[in-house]
PDB file of C-alpha atoms in Angstrom:
ATOM      1  CA  MET A   1      83.238 -28.995 -14.077  1.00  0.00           C
ATOM      2  CA  GLN A   2      80.785 -27.497 -16.716  1.00  0.00           C
ATOM      3  CA  ASN A   3      76.970 -26.748 -17.332  1.00  0.00           C
ATOM      4  CA  ALA A   4      75.058 -29.437 -19.425  1.00  0.00           C
ATOM      5  CA  ILE A   5      71.582 -30.186 -20.798  1.00  0.00           C
ATOM      6  CA  ILE A   6      70.306 -33.806 -20.304  1.00  0.00           C
ATOM      7  CA  PHE A   7      67.189 -34.430 -22.354  1.00  0.00           C
ATOM      8  CA  ASP A   8      64.765 -37.332 -22.439  1.00  0.00           C
ATOM      9  CA  MET A   9      64.123 -39.008 -25.561  1.00  0.00           C
ATOM     10  CA  ASP A  10      60.366 -40.794 -25.548  1.00  0.00           C
ATOM     11  CA  GLY A  11      57.840 -37.724 -25.659  1.00  0.00           C
ATOM     12  CA  THR A  12      60.548 -35.324 -25.302  1.00  0.00           C
ATOM     13  CA  LEU A  13      62.887 -35.381 -28.574  1.00  0.00           C
ATOM     14  CA  PHE A  14      60.817 -38.122 -30.359  1.00  0.00           C
ATOM     15  CA  LYS A  15      57.411 -38.167 -31.264  1.00  0.00           C
ATOM     16  CA  THR A  16      56.986 -41.765 -29.905  1.00  0.00           C
ATOM     17  CA  HIS A  17      53.534 -42.331 -30.639  1.00  0.00           C
ATOM     18  CA  LEU A  18      53.784 -42.404 -33.998  1.00  0.00           C
ATOM     19  CA  ILE A  19      55.240 -45.811 -33.672  1.00  0.00           C
ATOM     20  CA  LEU A  20      53.953 -47.226 -30.558  1.00  0.00           C
ATOM     21  CA  GLU A  21      50.567 -47.836 -31.536  1.00  0.00           C
ATOM     22  CA  GLY A  22      51.869 -50.006 -34.797  1.00  0.00           C
ATOM     23  CA  ALA A  23      54.792 -51.509 -32.884  1.00  0.00           C
ATOM     24  CA  LEU A  24      52.616 -52.729 -29.998  1.00  0.00           C
ATOM     25  CA  GLU A  25      49.666 -53.796 -32.167  1.00  0.00           C
ATOM     26  CA  GLN A  26      52.443 -56.189 -34.208  1.00  0.00           C
ATOM     27  CA  THR A  27      53.284 -57.537 -30.778  1.00  0.00           C
ATOM     28  CA  PHE A  28      50.496 -58.354 -29.452  1.00  0.00           C
ATOM     29  CA  ASP A  29      49.080 -59.885 -32.764  1.00  0.00           C
ATOM     30  CA  LYS A  30      52.281 -62.522 -32.640  1.00  0.00           C
ATOM     31  CA  LEU A  31      51.045 -62.735 -28.753  1.00  0.00           C
ATOM     32  CA  ARG A  32      47.674 -63.454 -30.111  1.00  0.00           C
ATOM     33  CA  ALA A  33      48.775 -65.913 -32.901  1.00  0.00           C
ATOM     34  CA  GLU A  34      50.732 -67.971 -30.289  1.00  0.00           C
ATOM     35  CA  LEU A  35      47.455 -68.171 -28.312  1.00  0.00           C
ATOM     36  CA  LEU A  36      48.846 -66.120 -25.180  1.00  0.00           C
ATOM     37  CA  TRP A  37      46.566 -63.055 -25.438  1.00  0.00           C
ATOM     38  CA  GLU A  38      42.817 -62.400 -25.929  1.00  0.00           C
ATOM     39  CA  GLY A  39      41.145 -59.489 -26.791  1.00  0.00           C
ATOM     40  CA  GLU A  40      42.271 -56.164 -27.720  1.00  0.00           C
ATOM     41  CA  THR A  41      45.907 -54.616 -27.385  1.00  0.00           C
ATOM     42  CA  PRO A  42      45.912 -51.982 -24.427  1.00  0.00           C
ATOM     43  CA  LEU A  43      47.387 -49.479 -26.166  1.00  0.00           C
ATOM     44  CA  GLU A  44      45.793 -46.769 -23.570  1.00  0.00           C
ATOM     45  CA  LYS A  45      47.214 -48.690 -20.399  1.00  0.00           C
ATOM     46  CA  TYR A  46      50.832 -48.248 -22.287  1.00  0.00           C
ATOM     47  CA  LYS A  47      49.882 -44.404 -22.898  1.00  0.00           C
ATOM     48  CA  GLU A  48      49.244 -43.687 -19.357  1.00  0.00           C
ATOM     49  CA  ILE A  49      52.623 -45.745 -18.082  1.00  0.00           C
ATOM     50  CA  MET A  50      54.652 -44.366 -20.645  1.00  0.00           C
ATOM     51  CA  GLY A  51      58.136 -43.471 -19.145  1.00  0.00           C
ATOM     52  CA  VAL A  52      58.820 -46.342 -16.773  1.00  0.00           C
ATOM     53  CA  PRO A  53      61.261 -48.795 -17.286  1.00  0.00           C
ATOM     54  CA  LEU A  54      60.386 -51.510 -19.490  1.00  0.00           C
ATOM     55  CA  ALA A  55      60.366 -54.164 -17.193  1.00  0.00           C
ATOM     56  CA  VAL A  56      57.380 -52.274 -15.536  1.00  0.00           C
ATOM     57  CA  VAL A  57      55.701 -51.927 -18.966  1.00  0.00           C
ATOM     58  CA  TRP A  58      55.321 -55.410 -19.276  1.00  0.00           C
ATOM     59  CA  GLU A  59      54.461 -56.636 -15.728  1.00  0.00           C
ATOM     60  CA  THR A  60      51.466 -54.094 -16.080  1.00  0.00           C
ATOM     61  CA  LEU A  61      50.454 -55.088 -19.880  1.00  0.00           C
ATOM     62  CA  CYS A  62      50.828 -58.619 -18.786  1.00  0.00           C
ATOM     63  CA  PRO A  63      50.175 -59.193 -15.405  1.00  0.00           C
ATOM     64  CA  HIS A  64      49.378 -62.788 -15.474  1.00  0.00           C
ATOM     65  CA  HIS A  65      52.219 -64.221 -18.123  1.00  0.00           C
ATOM     66  CA  SER A  66      55.518 -65.442 -17.296  1.00  0.00           C
ATOM     67  CA  LEU A  67      58.680 -63.307 -17.277  1.00  0.00           C
ATOM     68  CA  VAL A  68      59.682 -65.372 -19.949  1.00  0.00           C
ATOM     69  CA  ILE A  69      56.933 -64.590 -22.001  1.00  0.00           C
ATOM     70  CA  ARG A  70      57.346 -60.949 -20.931  1.00  0.00           C
ATOM     71  CA  GLU A  71      60.861 -60.441 -22.143  1.00  0.00           C
ATOM     72  CA  ARG A  72      59.857 -62.477 -25.377  1.00  0.00           C
ATOM     73  CA  SER A  73      56.917 -59.651 -25.694  1.00  0.00           C
ATOM     74  CA  ASN A  74      59.455 -56.824 -25.076  1.00  0.00           C
ATOM     75  CA  GLU A  75      62.105 -58.177 -27.568  1.00  0.00           C
ATOM     76  CA  TRP A  76      59.462 -58.538 -30.567  1.00  0.00           C
ATOM     77  CA  PHE A  77      58.331 -54.845 -29.576  1.00  0.00           C
ATOM     78  CA  GLN A  78      62.085 -53.515 -29.583  1.00  0.00           C
ATOM     79  CA  GLN A  79      62.222 -55.021 -33.122  1.00  0.00           C
ATOM     80  CA  PHE A  80      59.046 -53.688 -34.585  1.00  0.00           C
ATOM     81  CA  LEU A  81      60.239 -50.218 -32.962  1.00  0.00           C
ATOM     82  CA  VAL A  82      63.221 -49.993 -34.701  1.00  0.00           C
ATOM     83  CA  LEU A  83      61.699 -51.305 -38.183  1.00  0.00           C
ATOM     84  CA  GLN A  84      59.032 -48.375 -38.221  1.00  0.00           C
ATOM     85  CA  ILE A  85      62.319 -45.365 -36.828  1.00  0.00           C
ATOM     86  CA  ASN A  86      64.534 -47.572 -40.004  1.00  0.00           C
ATOM     87  CA  ALA A  87      61.937 -46.837 -41.813  1.00  0.00           C
ATOM     88  CA  GLY A  88      61.289 -43.379 -41.228  1.00  0.00           C
ATOM     89  CA  GLN A  89      57.686 -43.864 -39.507  1.00  0.00           C
ATOM     90  CA  GLY A  90      58.558 -41.644 -36.354  1.00  0.00           C
ATOM     91  CA  ASP A  91      59.592 -37.961 -36.288  1.00  0.00           C
ATOM     92  CA  LEU A  92      61.315 -35.244 -33.971  1.00  0.00           C
ATOM     93  CA  TYR A  93      59.355 -32.760 -32.468  1.00  0.00           C
ATOM     94  CA  GLU A  94      59.274 -29.172 -34.399  1.00  0.00           C
ATOM     95  CA  GLY A  95      62.255 -26.984 -33.230  1.00  0.00           C
ATOM     96  CA  VAL A  96      64.239 -30.018 -32.030  1.00  0.00           C
ATOM     97  CA  PHE A  97      66.851 -29.873 -34.675  1.00  0.00           C
ATOM     98  CA  ASP A  98      67.549 -25.811 -34.341  1.00  0.00           C
ATOM     99  CA  THR A  99      67.188 -25.685 -30.659  1.00  0.00           C
ATOM    100  CA  LEU A 100      69.788 -28.758 -30.075  1.00  0.00           C
ATOM    101  CA  GLN A 101      72.162 -26.907 -32.667  1.00  0.00           C
ATOM    102  CA  GLN A 102      72.220 -23.331 -30.709  1.00  0.00           C
ATOM    103  CA  LEU A 103      72.347 -25.391 -27.315  1.00  0.00           C
ATOM    104  CA  SER A 104      75.726 -27.484 -28.186  1.00  0.00           C
ATOM    105  CA  ILE A 105      77.462 -24.109 -29.547  1.00  0.00           C
ATOM    106  CA  ASP A 106      78.114 -23.687 -25.608  1.00  0.00           C
ATOM    107  CA  LEU A 107      77.154 -26.548 -23.628  1.00  0.00           C
ATOM    108  CA  PRO A 108      77.342 -30.445 -23.962  1.00  0.00           C
ATOM    109  CA  ILE A 109      74.084 -32.222 -24.400  1.00  0.00           C
ATOM    110  CA  TYR A 110      73.215 -35.900 -23.303  1.00  0.00           C
ATOM    111  CA  ILE A 111      70.837 -37.817 -23.663  1.00  0.00           C
ATOM    112  CA  ALA A 112      69.053 -40.161 -20.657  1.00  0.00           C
ATOM    113  CA  SER A 113      66.374 -42.521 -21.554  1.00  0.00           C
ATOM    114  CA  ASN A 114      64.518 -45.434 -20.593  1.00  0.00           C
ATOM    115  CA  GLY A 115      64.701 -46.876 -23.877  1.00  0.00           C
ATOM    116  CA  GLN A 116      66.758 -49.671 -24.715  1.00  0.00           C
ATOM    117  CA  PRO A 117      70.411 -48.845 -26.397  1.00  0.00           C
ATOM    118  CA  ALA A 118      68.966 -50.735 -29.765  1.00  0.00           C
ATOM    119  CA  TYR A 119      65.851 -48.472 -29.882  1.00  0.00           C
ATOM    120  CA  LEU A 120      68.029 -45.170 -28.735  1.00  0.00           C
ATOM    121  CA  GLN A 121      70.521 -45.841 -31.241  1.00  0.00           C
ATOM    122  CA  ALA A 122      68.231 -46.188 -34.181  1.00  0.00           C
ATOM    123  CA  ILE A 123      66.791 -42.725 -33.444  1.00  0.00           C
ATOM    124  CA  VAL A 124      69.965 -40.985 -32.994  1.00  0.00           C
ATOM    125  CA  THR A 125      71.421 -42.624 -36.301  1.00  0.00           C
ATOM    126  CA  HIS A 126      68.298 -41.794 -38.696  1.00  0.00           C
ATOM    127  CA  TYR A 127      68.251 -38.181 -37.395  1.00  0.00           C
ATOM    128  CA  ASP A 128      72.098 -37.979 -37.025  1.00  0.00           C
ATOM    129  CA  LEU A 129      71.826 -36.535 -33.532  1.00  0.00           C
ATOM    130  CA  ASN A 130      75.044 -37.462 -32.772  1.00  0.00           C
ATOM    131  CA  ARG A 131      75.803 -34.085 -34.512  1.00  0.00           C
ATOM    132  CA  TRP A 132      74.828 -32.204 -31.185  1.00  0.00           C
ATOM    133  CA  VAL A 133      74.633 -34.867 -28.750  1.00  0.00           C
ATOM    134  CA  LYS A 134      77.993 -35.903 -26.826  1.00  0.00           C
ATOM    135  CA  LYS A 135      76.305 -39.237 -25.814  1.00  0.00           C
ATOM    136  CA  THR A 136      73.031 -41.333 -25.076  1.00  0.00           C
ATOM    137  CA  TYR A 137      72.681 -43.362 -21.679  1.00  0.00           C
ATOM    138  CA  SER A 138      70.126 -46.363 -21.791  1.00  0.00           C
ATOM    139  CA  ILE A 139      68.515 -47.059 -18.187  1.00  0.00           C
ATOM    140  CA  GLU A 140      69.711 -50.703 -19.305  1.00  0.00           C
ATOM    141  CA  GLN A 141      73.201 -49.295 -18.086  1.00  0.00           C
ATOM    142  CA  ILE A 142      72.053 -48.898 -14.374  1.00  0.00           C
ATOM    143  CA  ALA A 143      71.028 -51.853 -12.460  1.00  0.00           C
ATOM    144  CA  SER A 144      68.204 -50.327 -10.132  1.00  0.00           C
ATOM    145  CA  ARG A 145      66.585 -48.956 -13.283  1.00  0.00           C
ATOM    146  CA  ASP A 146      66.760 -45.644 -11.436  1.00  0.00           C
ATOM    147  CA  LYS A 147      66.416 -42.407 -13.749  1.00  0.00           C
ATOM    148  CA  SER A 148      68.012 -40.411 -11.218  1.00  0.00           C
ATOM    149  CA  SER A 149      70.666 -43.020 -10.852  1.00  0.00           C
ATOM    150  CA  LEU A 150      71.396 -42.535 -14.442  1.00  0.00           C
ATOM    151  CA  VAL A 151      71.559 -38.861 -14.214  1.00  0.00           C
ATOM    152  CA  GLN A 152      73.730 -39.228 -11.720  1.00  0.00           C
ATOM    153  CA  LYS A 153      76.174 -41.339 -13.743  1.00  0.00           C
ATOM    154  CA  ILE A 154      75.815 -38.520 -16.681  1.00  0.00           C
ATOM    155  CA  ILE A 155      77.489 -36.160 -13.869  1.00  0.00           C
ATOM    156  CA  GLU A 156      79.491 -37.967 -12.448  1.00  0.00           C
ATOM    157  CA  GLU A 157      81.538 -39.346 -15.635  1.00  0.00           C
ATOM    158  CA  ASN A 158      81.096 -35.718 -17.477  1.00  0.00           C
ATOM    159  CA  ASN A 159      82.303 -33.579 -14.453  1.00  0.00           C
ATOM    160  CA  VAL A 160      78.671 -31.670 -14.844  1.00  0.00           C
ATOM    161  CA  ALA A 161      78.239 -28.783 -11.900  1.00  0.00           C
ATOM    162  CA  GLY A 162      74.751 -27.616 -13.076  1.00  0.00           C
ATOM    163  CA  GLY A 163      72.653 -27.190 -15.605  1.00  0.00           C
ATOM    164  CA  PHE A 164      69.264 -28.410 -16.974  1.00  0.00           C
ATOM    165  CA  VAL A 165      66.883 -31.906 -17.242  1.00  0.00           C
ATOM    166  CA  ILE A 166      64.411 -31.594 -19.830  1.00  0.00           C
ATOM    167  CA  GLY A 167      61.801 -34.072 -20.368  1.00  0.00           C
ATOM    168  CA  ASP A 168      57.812 -34.765 -19.826  1.00  0.00           C
ATOM    169  CA  ARG A 169      57.599 -37.319 -16.977  1.00  0.00           C
ATOM    170  CA  LEU A 170      57.664 -37.230 -13.028  1.00  0.00           C
ATOM    171  CA  SER A 171      61.104 -39.002 -13.152  1.00  0.00           C
ATOM    172  CA  ASP A 172      63.153 -36.926 -15.336  1.00  0.00           C
ATOM    173  CA  PHE A 173      61.877 -33.819 -12.463  1.00  0.00           C
ATOM    174  CA  GLN A 174      62.942 -36.082  -9.784  1.00  0.00           C
ATOM    175  CA  ALA A 175      66.234 -36.729 -11.420  1.00  0.00           C
ATOM    176  CA  ALA A 176      66.839 -32.913 -11.792  1.00  0.00           C
ATOM    177  CA  LYS A 177      65.721 -32.313  -8.227  1.00  0.00           C
ATOM    178  CA  GLU A 178      67.578 -35.422  -6.467  1.00  0.00           C
ATOM    179  CA  ASN A 179      70.965 -34.126  -8.514  1.00  0.00           C
ATOM    180  CA  GLY A 180      70.673 -30.647  -7.966  1.00  0.00           C
ATOM    181  CA  LEU A 181      69.976 -29.567 -11.702  1.00  0.00           C
ATOM    182  CA  GLN A 182      66.822 -27.554 -12.679  1.00  0.00           C
ATOM    183  CA  SER A 183      63.848 -29.389 -14.637  1.00  0.00           C
ATOM    184  CA  ILE A 184      61.905 -28.371 -17.654  1.00  0.00           C
ATOM    185  CA  GLY A 185      58.460 -30.062 -18.303  1.00  0.00           C
ATOM    186  CA  VAL A 186      57.764 -30.533 -21.896  1.00  0.00           C
ATOM    187  CA  ARG A 187      54.090 -30.658 -22.225  1.00  0.00           C
ATOM    188  CA  PHE A 188      53.443 -32.901 -25.106  1.00  0.00           C
ATOM    189  CA  ASP A 189      51.657 -36.130 -25.710  1.00  0.00           C
ATOM    190  CA  PHE A 190      52.592 -38.168 -22.677  1.00  0.00           C
ATOM    191  CA  ALA A 191      53.168 -35.309 -20.372  1.00  0.00           C
ATOM    192  CA  GLN A 192      50.212 -35.414 -17.290  1.00  0.00           C
ATOM    193  CA  GLN A 193      49.287 -32.108 -15.436  1.00  0.00           C
ATOM    194  CA  GLN A 194      49.891 -33.690 -12.166  1.00  0.00           C
ATOM    195  CA  GLU A 195      53.440 -34.507 -12.942  1.00  0.00           C
ATOM    196  CA  LEU A 196      54.355 -30.911 -15.113  1.00  0.00           C
ATOM    197  CA  GLU A 197      53.669 -29.554 -11.739  1.00  0.00           C
ATOM    198  CA  THR A 198      56.547 -30.583 -10.185  1.00  0.00           C
ATOM    199  CA  ALA A 199      58.642 -29.052 -12.640  1.00  0.00           C
ATOM    200  CA  ASP A 200      60.715 -25.636 -12.475  1.00  0.00           C
ATOM    201  CA  PHE A 201      59.471 -24.748 -15.644  1.00  0.00           C
ATOM    202  CA  VAL A 202      57.143 -25.914 -18.147  1.00  0.00           C
ATOM    203  CA  VAL A 203      56.756 -25.412 -21.782  1.00  0.00           C
ATOM    204  CA  GLU A 204      54.370 -25.759 -24.594  1.00  0.00           C
ATOM    205  CA  GLN A 205      56.722 -25.425 -27.501  1.00  0.00           C
ATOM    206  CA  PHE A 206      60.261 -26.974 -27.968  1.00  0.00           C
ATOM    207  CA  THR A 207      61.504 -23.863 -29.155  1.00  0.00           C
ATOM    208  CA  SER A 208      60.951 -22.393 -25.944  1.00  0.00           C
ATOM    209  CA  ILE A 209      62.948 -24.177 -24.215  1.00  0.00           C
ATOM    210  CA  LEU A 210      66.041 -22.114 -25.295  1.00  0.00           C
ATOM    211  CA  PRO A 211      65.125 -18.845 -23.675  1.00  0.00           C
ATOM    212  CA  ILE A 212      64.847 -20.174 -20.491  1.00  0.00           C
ATOM    213  CA  ILE A 213      67.988 -21.789 -20.335  1.00  0.00           C
ATOM    214  CA  LYS A 214      69.402 -18.135 -21.819  1.00  0.00           C
ATOM    215  CA  GLY A 215      67.899 -16.676 -18.938  1.00  0.00           C
ATOM    216  CA  LYS A 216      69.291 -18.994 -16.267  1.00  0.00           C
ATOM    217  CA  MET A 217      73.002 -18.812 -18.395  1.00  0.00           C
ATOM    218  CA  PRO A 218      72.951 -15.581 -19.743  1.00  0.00           C
ATOM    219  CA  SER A 219      76.482 -16.103 -20.759  1.00  0.00           C
ATOM    220  CA  ILE A 220      75.644 -19.117 -23.513  1.00  0.00           C
ATOM    221  CA  VAL A 221      73.366 -18.987 -26.512  1.00  0.00           C
TER     222      VAL A 221
END
Protein backbone atom coordinates (compact mmCIF):
# COMPACT_ATOMS: atom_id res chain seq x y z
CA MET A 1 0.00 0.00 0.00
CA GLN A 2 1.19 3.52 -0.76
CA ASN A 3 0.16 7.15 -0.67
CA ALA A 4 -0.57 8.87 -3.97
CA ILE A 5 -1.64 12.16 -5.51
CA ILE A 6 -4.60 12.24 -7.91
CA PHE A 7 -5.06 15.33 -10.08
CA ASP A 8 -8.04 16.51 -12.07
CA MET A 9 -7.08 17.78 -15.54
CA ASP A 10 -9.38 20.59 -16.78
CA GLY A 11 -9.07 23.77 -14.77
CA THR A 12 -6.50 22.15 -12.47
CA LEU A 13 -3.47 21.15 -14.54
CA PHE A 14 -4.62 22.43 -17.92
CA LYS A 15 -5.93 25.88 -18.84
CA THR A 16 -8.94 24.55 -20.67
CA HIS A 17 -10.43 28.00 -21.11
CA LEU A 18 -7.73 28.84 -23.67
CA ILE A 19 -9.12 26.32 -26.16
CA LEU A 20 -12.69 25.94 -24.93
CA GLU A 21 -14.25 28.96 -26.61
CA GLY A 22 -12.69 28.32 -30.00
CA ALA A 23 -13.61 24.62 -30.08
CA LEU A 24 -17.15 25.28 -28.88
CA GLU A 25 -17.63 28.07 -31.43
CA GLN A 26 -16.42 25.80 -34.23
CA THR A 27 -18.79 23.05 -33.08
CA PHE A 28 -21.82 25.35 -33.07
CA ASP A 29 -20.75 26.79 -36.41
CA LYS A 30 -21.17 23.28 -37.81
CA LEU A 31 -24.54 22.94 -36.10
CA ARG A 32 -25.63 26.29 -37.53
CA ALA A 33 -24.38 25.27 -41.00
CA GLU A 34 -26.57 22.16 -40.83
CA LEU A 35 -29.54 24.25 -39.62
CA LEU A 36 -29.46 22.50 -36.24
CA TRP A 37 -28.83 25.62 -34.15
CA GLU A 38 -29.91 29.25 -34.14
CA GLY A 39 -28.45 32.06 -32.09
CA GLU A 40 -25.24 32.46 -30.13
CA THR A 41 -22.93 29.71 -28.89
CA PRO A 42 -23.83 28.88 -25.24
CA LEU A 43 -20.32 29.43 -23.93
CA GLU A 44 -21.34 30.91 -20.57
CA LYS A 45 -23.69 28.01 -19.90
CA TYR A 46 -20.83 25.59 -20.55
CA LYS A 47 -18.55 27.47 -18.17
CA GLU A 48 -21.19 27.12 -15.45
CA ILE A 49 -21.29 23.32 -15.76
CA MET A 50 -17.62 22.74 -16.54
CA GLY A 51 -16.49 19.51 -14.91
CA VAL A 52 -19.64 17.45 -15.40
CA PRO A 53 -19.61 14.33 -17.65
CA LEU A 54 -19.83 15.10 -21.35
CA ALA A 55 -23.24 13.46 -21.72
CA VAL A 56 -24.58 15.98 -19.21
CA VAL A 57 -22.80 18.79 -21.05
CA TRP A 58 -24.66 18.10 -24.29
CA GLU A 59 -27.96 17.43 -22.56
CA THR A 60 -27.60 20.89 -21.02
CA LEU A 61 -26.35 22.76 -24.08
CA CYS A 62 -28.70 21.07 -26.55
CA PRO A 63 -31.74 19.98 -24.51
CA HIS A 64 -34.05 19.82 -27.53
CA HIS A 65 -31.71 17.83 -29.78
CA SER A 66 -31.73 14.08 -30.28
CA LEU A 67 -29.10 11.81 -28.74
CA VAL A 68 -27.64 11.27 -32.22
CA ILE A 69 -27.12 15.02 -32.73
CA ARG A 70 -25.64 15.41 -29.25
CA GLU A 71 -23.18 12.61 -29.86
CA ARG A 72 -22.21 14.06 -33.24
CA SER A 73 -21.73 17.47 -31.64
CA ASN A 74 -19.47 15.98 -29.00
CA GLU A 75 -17.41 14.20 -31.66
CA TRP A 76 -16.86 17.50 -33.47
CA PHE A 77 -16.06 19.26 -30.22
CA GLN A 78 -13.47 16.67 -29.24
CA GLN A 79 -11.82 16.89 -32.66
CA PHE A 80 -11.55 20.67 -32.44
CA LEU A 81 -10.14 20.49 -28.90
CA VAL A 82 -7.43 18.03 -29.94
CA LEU A 83 -6.52 20.12 -32.98
CA GLN A 84 -6.02 23.18 -30.78
CA ILE A 85 -3.96 21.25 -28.23
CA ASN A 86 -1.70 19.89 -30.95
CA ALA A 87 -1.34 23.40 -32.34
CA GLY A 88 -0.07 24.62 -28.96
CA GLN A 89 -3.03 26.89 -28.29
CA GLY A 90 -3.56 25.59 -24.74
CA ASP A 91 -1.26 25.77 -21.73
CA LEU A 92 -0.64 24.33 -18.29
CA TYR A 93 -1.00 26.46 -15.18
CA GLU A 94 2.12 28.16 -13.91
CA GLY A 95 4.11 25.90 -11.63
CA VAL A 96 2.68 22.60 -12.88
CA PHE A 97 5.97 21.27 -14.27
CA ASP A 98 8.06 22.02 -11.19
CA THR A 99 5.41 20.82 -8.74
CA LEU A 100 4.79 17.53 -10.55
CA GLN A 101 8.51 16.93 -10.84
CA GLN A 102 9.07 17.41 -7.10
CA LEU A 103 6.04 15.36 -6.05
CA SER A 104 6.93 12.48 -8.35
CA ILE A 105 10.23 11.93 -6.55
CA ASP A 106 8.42 10.33 -3.62
CA LEU A 107 4.79 9.82 -4.63
CA PRO A 108 3.02 8.22 -7.60
CA ILE A 109 0.85 10.71 -9.49
CA TYR A 110 -2.35 9.86 -11.34
CA ILE A 111 -4.86 11.90 -13.33
CA ALA A 112 -8.62 11.36 -12.94
CA SER A 113 -10.60 13.37 -15.47
CA ASN A 114 -14.06 13.72 -16.98
CA GLY A 115 -12.35 14.25 -20.33
CA GLN A 116 -12.39 11.66 -23.09
CA PRO A 117 -9.31 9.46 -23.65
CA ALA A 118 -8.15 11.01 -26.95
CA TYR A 119 -8.42 14.52 -25.51
CA LEU A 120 -6.50 13.57 -22.37
CA GLN A 121 -3.84 11.74 -24.37
CA ALA A 122 -3.35 14.82 -26.55
CA ILE A 123 -2.57 16.92 -23.46
CA VAL A 124 -0.34 14.28 -21.88
CA THR A 125 1.60 13.80 -25.12
CA HIS A 126 1.93 17.49 -26.00
CA TYR A 127 3.35 18.38 -22.58
CA ASP A 128 5.12 15.05 -21.98
CA LEU A 129 3.35 14.61 -18.66
CA ASN A 130 4.22 10.92 -18.52
CA ARG A 131 7.59 12.03 -17.20
CA TRP A 132 5.81 12.35 -13.86
CA VAL A 133 2.32 10.89 -14.20
CA LYS A 134 2.01 7.12 -13.75
CA LYS A 135 -1.32 6.79 -15.53
CA THR A 136 -4.21 8.91 -16.79
CA TYR A 137 -7.77 7.74 -16.15
CA SER A 138 -10.85 8.92 -18.05
CA ILE A 139 -14.41 8.90 -16.74
CA GLU A 140 -15.20 6.92 -19.90
CA GLN A 141 -13.69 3.91 -18.10
CA ILE A 142 -16.54 4.01 -15.54
CA ALA A 143 -20.03 2.94 -16.58
CA SER A 144 -21.65 5.25 -14.02
CA ARG A 145 -19.58 8.25 -15.20
CA ASP A 146 -19.05 9.04 -11.50
CA LYS A 147 -15.82 10.75 -10.38
CA SER A 148 -15.86 9.03 -6.99
CA SER A 149 -15.99 5.64 -8.70
CA LEU A 150 -13.12 6.65 -10.99
CA VAL A 151 -10.96 7.58 -7.98
CA GLN A 152 -11.96 4.31 -6.34
CA LYS A 153 -10.73 2.47 -9.45
CA ILE A 154 -7.36 4.24 -9.19
CA ILE A 155 -7.08 3.34 -5.51
CA GLU A 156 -7.90 -0.33 -6.09
CA GLU A 157 -5.71 -0.79 -9.16
CA ASN A 158 -2.67 0.88 -7.60
CA ASN A 159 -2.94 -0.17 -3.93
CA VAL A 160 -3.35 3.42 -2.73
CA ALA A 161 -3.65 3.74 1.05
CA GLY A 162 -3.95 7.53 1.36
CA GLY A 163 -3.10 10.84 -0.21
CA PHE A 164 -4.81 13.74 -1.95
CA VAL A 165 -7.27 14.48 -4.73
CA ILE A 166 -6.55 17.89 -6.25
CA GLY A 167 -9.15 19.61 -8.40
CA ASP A 168 -11.39 22.60 -8.91
CA ARG A 169 -14.95 21.27 -8.69
CA LEU A 170 -17.26 19.63 -6.18
CA SER A 171 -16.97 16.21 -7.81
CA ASP A 172 -13.24 16.20 -7.03
CA PHE A 173 -13.77 17.03 -3.37
CA GLN A 174 -16.56 14.50 -3.02
CA ALA A 175 -14.40 11.84 -4.67
CA ALA A 176 -11.68 12.47 -2.10
CA LYS A 177 -14.03 12.34 0.87
CA GLU A 178 -15.88 9.23 -0.28
CA ASN A 179 -12.57 7.40 -0.78
CA GLY A 180 -10.87 8.43 2.44
CA LEU A 181 -8.46 10.91 0.85
CA GLN A 182 -7.86 14.60 1.53
CA SER A 183 -8.77 17.25 -1.01
CA ILE A 184 -7.09 20.40 -2.25
CA GLY A 185 -9.17 22.87 -4.23
CA VAL A 186 -7.53 25.19 -6.74
CA ARG A 187 -9.16 28.58 -7.08
CA PHE A 188 -8.65 28.83 -10.83
CA ASP A 189 -10.85 29.66 -13.80
CA PHE A 190 -13.82 27.32 -13.33
CA ALA A 191 -13.78 27.03 -9.53
CA GLN A 192 -16.83 28.15 -7.55
CA GLN A 193 -16.60 29.47 -4.01
CA GLN A 194 -19.47 27.39 -2.64
CA GLU A 195 -17.83 24.22 -3.94
CA LEU A 196 -14.36 25.19 -2.75
CA GLU A 197 -15.71 25.48 0.78
CA THR A 198 -16.12 21.69 0.82
CA ALA A 199 -12.40 21.08 0.12
CA ASP A 200 -9.98 20.37 2.96
CA PHE A 201 -7.54 22.97 1.64
CA VAL A 202 -7.76 25.72 -0.99
CA VAL A 203 -4.87 27.29 -2.92
CA GLU A 204 -4.61 30.34 -5.15
CA GLN A 205 -1.43 29.18 -6.92
CA PHE A 206 -0.41 25.74 -8.10
CA THR A 207 2.93 25.86 -6.29
CA SER A 208 1.10 26.22 -2.96
CA ILE A 209 0.05 22.56 -3.26
CA LEU A 210 3.54 21.34 -2.42
CA PRO A 211 3.86 22.75 1.14
CA ILE A 212 0.39 21.42 2.04
CA ILE A 213 1.32 17.89 0.98
CA LYS A 214 4.71 18.14 2.62
CA GLY A 215 3.06 19.34 5.84
CA LYS A 216 0.78 16.32 5.90
CA MET A 217 3.46 13.91 4.69
CA PRO A 218 6.71 15.33 6.15
CA SER A 219 8.79 12.41 4.95
CA ILE A 220 8.40 13.36 1.29
CA VAL A 221 9.79 16.06 -1.03
